[in-house]
PDB file of C-alpha atoms in Angstrom:
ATOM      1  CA  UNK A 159      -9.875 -26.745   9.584  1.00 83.00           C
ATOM      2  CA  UNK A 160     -10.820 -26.213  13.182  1.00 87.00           C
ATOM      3  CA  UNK A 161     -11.831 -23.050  14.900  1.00 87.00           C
ATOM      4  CA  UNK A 162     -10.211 -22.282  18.580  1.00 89.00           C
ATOM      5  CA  UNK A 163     -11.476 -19.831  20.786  1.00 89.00           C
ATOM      6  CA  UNK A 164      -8.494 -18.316  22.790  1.00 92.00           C
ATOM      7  CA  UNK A 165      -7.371 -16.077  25.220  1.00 92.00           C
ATOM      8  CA  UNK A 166      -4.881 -13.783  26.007  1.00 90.00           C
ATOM      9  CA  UNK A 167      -3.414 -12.948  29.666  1.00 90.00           C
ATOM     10  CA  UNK A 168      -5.201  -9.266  28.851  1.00 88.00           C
ATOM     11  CA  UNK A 169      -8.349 -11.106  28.964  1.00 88.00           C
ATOM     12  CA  UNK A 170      -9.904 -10.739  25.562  1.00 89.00           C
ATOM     13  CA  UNK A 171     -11.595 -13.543  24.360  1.00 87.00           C
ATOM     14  CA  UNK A 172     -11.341 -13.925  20.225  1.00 86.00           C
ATOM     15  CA  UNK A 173     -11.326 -16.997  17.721  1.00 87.00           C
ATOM     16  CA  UNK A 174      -9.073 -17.653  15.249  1.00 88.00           C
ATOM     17  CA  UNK A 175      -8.716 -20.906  12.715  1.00 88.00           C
ATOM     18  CA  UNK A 176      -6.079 -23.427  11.949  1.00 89.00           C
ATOM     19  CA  UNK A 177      -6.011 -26.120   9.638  1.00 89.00           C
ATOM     20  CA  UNK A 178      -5.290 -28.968  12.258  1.00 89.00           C
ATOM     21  CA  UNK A 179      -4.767 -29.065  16.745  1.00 87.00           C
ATOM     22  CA  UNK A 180      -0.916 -29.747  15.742  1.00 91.00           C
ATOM     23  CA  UNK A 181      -0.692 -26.660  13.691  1.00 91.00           C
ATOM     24  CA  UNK A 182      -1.848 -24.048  16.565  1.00 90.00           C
ATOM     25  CA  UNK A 183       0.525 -26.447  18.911  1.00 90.00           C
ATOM     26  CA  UNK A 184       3.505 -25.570  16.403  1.00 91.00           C
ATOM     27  CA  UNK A 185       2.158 -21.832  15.697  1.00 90.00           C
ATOM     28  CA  UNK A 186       1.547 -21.114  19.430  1.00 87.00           C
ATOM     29  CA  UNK A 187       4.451 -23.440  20.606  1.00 88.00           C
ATOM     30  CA  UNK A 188       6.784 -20.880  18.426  1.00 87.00           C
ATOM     31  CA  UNK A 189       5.436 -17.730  19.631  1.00 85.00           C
ATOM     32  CA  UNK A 190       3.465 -17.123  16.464  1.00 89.00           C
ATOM     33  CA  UNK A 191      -0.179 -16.672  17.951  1.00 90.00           C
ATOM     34  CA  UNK A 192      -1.344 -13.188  19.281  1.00 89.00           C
ATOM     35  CA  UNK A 193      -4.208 -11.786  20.667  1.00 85.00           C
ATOM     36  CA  UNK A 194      -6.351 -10.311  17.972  1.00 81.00           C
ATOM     37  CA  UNK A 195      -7.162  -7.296  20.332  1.00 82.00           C
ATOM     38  CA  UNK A 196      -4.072  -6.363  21.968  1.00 83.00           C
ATOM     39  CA  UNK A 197      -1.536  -8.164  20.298  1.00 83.00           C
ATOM     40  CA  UNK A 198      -0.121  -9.912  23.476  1.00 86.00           C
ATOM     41  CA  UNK A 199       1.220 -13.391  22.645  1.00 85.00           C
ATOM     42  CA  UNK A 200       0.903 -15.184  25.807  1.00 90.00           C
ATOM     43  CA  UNK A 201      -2.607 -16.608  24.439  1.00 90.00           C
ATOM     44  CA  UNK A 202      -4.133 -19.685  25.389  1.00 91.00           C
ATOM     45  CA  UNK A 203      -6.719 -22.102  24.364  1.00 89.00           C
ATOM     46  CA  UNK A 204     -10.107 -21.103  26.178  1.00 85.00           C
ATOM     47  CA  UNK A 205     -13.050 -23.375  27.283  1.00 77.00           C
ATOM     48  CA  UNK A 206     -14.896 -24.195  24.570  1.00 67.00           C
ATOM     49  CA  UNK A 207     -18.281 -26.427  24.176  1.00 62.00           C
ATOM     50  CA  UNK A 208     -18.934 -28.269  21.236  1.00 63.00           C
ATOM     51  CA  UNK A 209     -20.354 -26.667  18.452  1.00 60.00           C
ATOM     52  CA  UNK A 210     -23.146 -27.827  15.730  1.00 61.00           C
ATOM     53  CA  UNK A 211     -23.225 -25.915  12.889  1.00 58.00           C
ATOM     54  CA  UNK A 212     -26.733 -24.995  11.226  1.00 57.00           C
ATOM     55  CA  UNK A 213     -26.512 -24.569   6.979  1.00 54.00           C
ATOM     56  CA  UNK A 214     -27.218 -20.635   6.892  1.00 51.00           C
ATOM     57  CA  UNK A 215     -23.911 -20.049   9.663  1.00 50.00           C
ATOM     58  CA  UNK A 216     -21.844 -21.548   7.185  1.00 52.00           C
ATOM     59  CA  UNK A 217     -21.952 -18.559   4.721  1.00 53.00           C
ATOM     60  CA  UNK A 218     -21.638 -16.147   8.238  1.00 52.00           C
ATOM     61  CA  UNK A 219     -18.006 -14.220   8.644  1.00 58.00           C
ATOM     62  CA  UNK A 220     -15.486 -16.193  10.598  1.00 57.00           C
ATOM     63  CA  UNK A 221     -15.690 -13.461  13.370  1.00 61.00           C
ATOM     64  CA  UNK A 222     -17.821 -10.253  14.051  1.00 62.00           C
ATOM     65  CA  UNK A 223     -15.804  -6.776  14.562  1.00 57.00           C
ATOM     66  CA  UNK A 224     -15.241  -6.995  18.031  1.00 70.00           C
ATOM     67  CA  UNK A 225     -12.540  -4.333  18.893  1.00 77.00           C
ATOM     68  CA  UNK A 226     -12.170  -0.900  18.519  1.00 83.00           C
ATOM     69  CA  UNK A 227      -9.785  -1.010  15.797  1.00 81.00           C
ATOM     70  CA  UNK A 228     -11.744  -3.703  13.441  1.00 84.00           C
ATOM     71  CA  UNK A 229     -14.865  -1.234  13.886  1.00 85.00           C
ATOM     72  CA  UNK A 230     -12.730   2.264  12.937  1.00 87.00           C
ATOM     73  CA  UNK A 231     -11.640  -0.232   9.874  1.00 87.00           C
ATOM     74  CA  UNK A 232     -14.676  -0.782   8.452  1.00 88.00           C
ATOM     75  CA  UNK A 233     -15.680   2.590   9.104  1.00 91.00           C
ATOM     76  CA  UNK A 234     -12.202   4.101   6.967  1.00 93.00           C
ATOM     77  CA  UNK A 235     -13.325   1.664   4.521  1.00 92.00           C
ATOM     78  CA  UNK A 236     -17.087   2.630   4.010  1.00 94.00           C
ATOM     79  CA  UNK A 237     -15.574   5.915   3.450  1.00 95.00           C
ATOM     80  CA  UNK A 238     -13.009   5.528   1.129  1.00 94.00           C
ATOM     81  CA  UNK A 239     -15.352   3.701  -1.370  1.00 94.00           C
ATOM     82  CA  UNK A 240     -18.164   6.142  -0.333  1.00 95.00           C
ATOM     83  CA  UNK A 241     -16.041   9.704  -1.454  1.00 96.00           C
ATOM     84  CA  UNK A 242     -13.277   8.704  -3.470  1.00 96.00           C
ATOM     85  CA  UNK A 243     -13.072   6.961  -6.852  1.00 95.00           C
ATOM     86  CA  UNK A 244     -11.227   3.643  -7.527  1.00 95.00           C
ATOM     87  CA  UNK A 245      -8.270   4.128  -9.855  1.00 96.00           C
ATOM     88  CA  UNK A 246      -7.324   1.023  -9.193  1.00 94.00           C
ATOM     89  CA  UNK A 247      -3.291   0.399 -10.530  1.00 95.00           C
ATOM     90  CA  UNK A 248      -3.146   3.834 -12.408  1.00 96.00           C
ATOM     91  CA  UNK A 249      -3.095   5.429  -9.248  1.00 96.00           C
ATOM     92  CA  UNK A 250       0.467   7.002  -9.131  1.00 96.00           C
ATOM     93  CA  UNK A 251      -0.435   8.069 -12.722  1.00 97.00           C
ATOM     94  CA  UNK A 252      -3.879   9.353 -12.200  1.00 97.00           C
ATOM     95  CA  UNK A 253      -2.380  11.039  -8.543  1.00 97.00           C
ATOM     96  CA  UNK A 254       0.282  12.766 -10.749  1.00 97.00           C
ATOM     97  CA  UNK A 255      -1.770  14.166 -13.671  1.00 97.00           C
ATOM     98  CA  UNK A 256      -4.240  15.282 -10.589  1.00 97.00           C
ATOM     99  CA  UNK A 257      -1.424  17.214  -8.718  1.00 96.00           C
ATOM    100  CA  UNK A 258       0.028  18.915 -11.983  1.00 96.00           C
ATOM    101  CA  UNK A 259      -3.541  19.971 -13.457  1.00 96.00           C
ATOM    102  CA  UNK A 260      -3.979  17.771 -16.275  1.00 97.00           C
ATOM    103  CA  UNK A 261      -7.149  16.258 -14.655  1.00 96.00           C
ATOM    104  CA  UNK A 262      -9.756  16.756 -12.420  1.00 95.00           C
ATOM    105  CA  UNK A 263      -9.038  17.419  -8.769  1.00 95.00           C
ATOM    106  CA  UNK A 264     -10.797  14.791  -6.580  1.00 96.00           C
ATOM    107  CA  UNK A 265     -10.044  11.974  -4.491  1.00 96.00           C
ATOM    108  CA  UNK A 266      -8.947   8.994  -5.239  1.00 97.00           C
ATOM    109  CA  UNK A 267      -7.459   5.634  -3.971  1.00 96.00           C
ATOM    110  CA  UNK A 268      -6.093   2.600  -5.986  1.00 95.00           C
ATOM    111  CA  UNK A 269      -2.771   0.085  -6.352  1.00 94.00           C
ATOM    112  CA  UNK A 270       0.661   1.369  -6.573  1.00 94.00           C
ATOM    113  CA  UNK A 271       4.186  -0.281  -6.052  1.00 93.00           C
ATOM    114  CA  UNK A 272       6.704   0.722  -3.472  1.00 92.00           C
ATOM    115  CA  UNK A 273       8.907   3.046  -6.035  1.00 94.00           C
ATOM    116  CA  UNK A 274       5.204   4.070  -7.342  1.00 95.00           C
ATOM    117  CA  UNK A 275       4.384   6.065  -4.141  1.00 94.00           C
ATOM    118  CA  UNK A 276       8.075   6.687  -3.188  1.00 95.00           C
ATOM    119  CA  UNK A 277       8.372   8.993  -6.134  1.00 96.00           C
ATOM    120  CA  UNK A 278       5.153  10.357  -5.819  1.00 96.00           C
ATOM    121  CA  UNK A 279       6.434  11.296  -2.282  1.00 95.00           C
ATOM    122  CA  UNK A 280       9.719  12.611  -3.327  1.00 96.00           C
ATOM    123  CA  UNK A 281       7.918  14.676  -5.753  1.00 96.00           C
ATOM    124  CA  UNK A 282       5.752  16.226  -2.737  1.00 96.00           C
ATOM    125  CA  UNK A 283       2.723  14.870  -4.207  1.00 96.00           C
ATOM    126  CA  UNK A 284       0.720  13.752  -0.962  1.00 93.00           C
ATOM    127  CA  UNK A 285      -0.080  10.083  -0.875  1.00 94.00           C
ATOM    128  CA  UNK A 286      -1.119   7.911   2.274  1.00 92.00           C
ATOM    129  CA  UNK A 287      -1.170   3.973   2.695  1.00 92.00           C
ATOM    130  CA  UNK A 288      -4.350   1.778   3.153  1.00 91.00           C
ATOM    131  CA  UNK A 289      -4.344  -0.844   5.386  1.00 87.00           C
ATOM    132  CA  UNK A 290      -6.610  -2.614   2.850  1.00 85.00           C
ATOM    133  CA  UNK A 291      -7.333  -3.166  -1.132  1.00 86.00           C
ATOM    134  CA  UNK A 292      -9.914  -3.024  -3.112  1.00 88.00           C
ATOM    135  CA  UNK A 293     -12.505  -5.850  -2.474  1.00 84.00           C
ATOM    136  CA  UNK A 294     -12.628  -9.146  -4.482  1.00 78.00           C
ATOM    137  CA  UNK A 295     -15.421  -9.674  -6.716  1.00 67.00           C
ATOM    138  CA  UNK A 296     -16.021 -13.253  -8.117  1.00 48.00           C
TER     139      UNK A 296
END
């Protein structure tokens, strides 16, 4: 694996990995890097200095949250798992016994497939997407 730092013609500055030099010359070559911030694809390598790892960075998160949207995120997800309860993939169940009165009225968030939430829609039962899942536990 080897970390790049890049850049976009915006500007920002952000890192990204790839497992080998040819594979961001393929990925970029192709049009398939973007700017983490801004989402510009014209991104370039930046100037980078050599880099010594020390034994605790190598349990550190690849990157920090830099932008705007990374920080609102992690802030939507502090939340969620702060007020609601995990139903995890009885949600469209546990979201349909909750509209219809058969249990407790309270928030909740979990797994459900596409025809899962599309019928809970149809059914005018209010349901919203997460732009994440529930966090792996080893």
């Amino acid at each position: 694996m080897i970390r790049y730092t890049l850049k976009c013609s915006a500007g920002h500055r952000f890192e990204s990995w790839f497992a080998d030099s040819d594979t961001y010359d393929r990925l970029a070559g192709a049009g398939h890097v973007s700017c983490a911030i801004c989402g510009d694809d014209d991104v370039v390598k930046a100037m980078m200095a050599p880099r010594v790892s020390a034994a605790e960075e190598e349990s550190a998160p690849l990157t920090a949250n830099r932008s705007p949207a990374e920080i609102a995120l992690r802030a939507l997800r502090e939340k969620v798992e702060a007020e609601s309860d995990y139903v995890g993939k009885t949600f469209a169940s546990e979201a349909r016994r909750i509209h219809e009165g058969e249990s407790d009225e309270r928030p909740i968030w979990g797994e459900a497939t596409q025809a899962e939430a599309k019928a809970l829609i149809d059914d005018g039962i209010p349901v919203a997407p997460l732009p994440f899942g529930p966090r792996k536990t080893h």
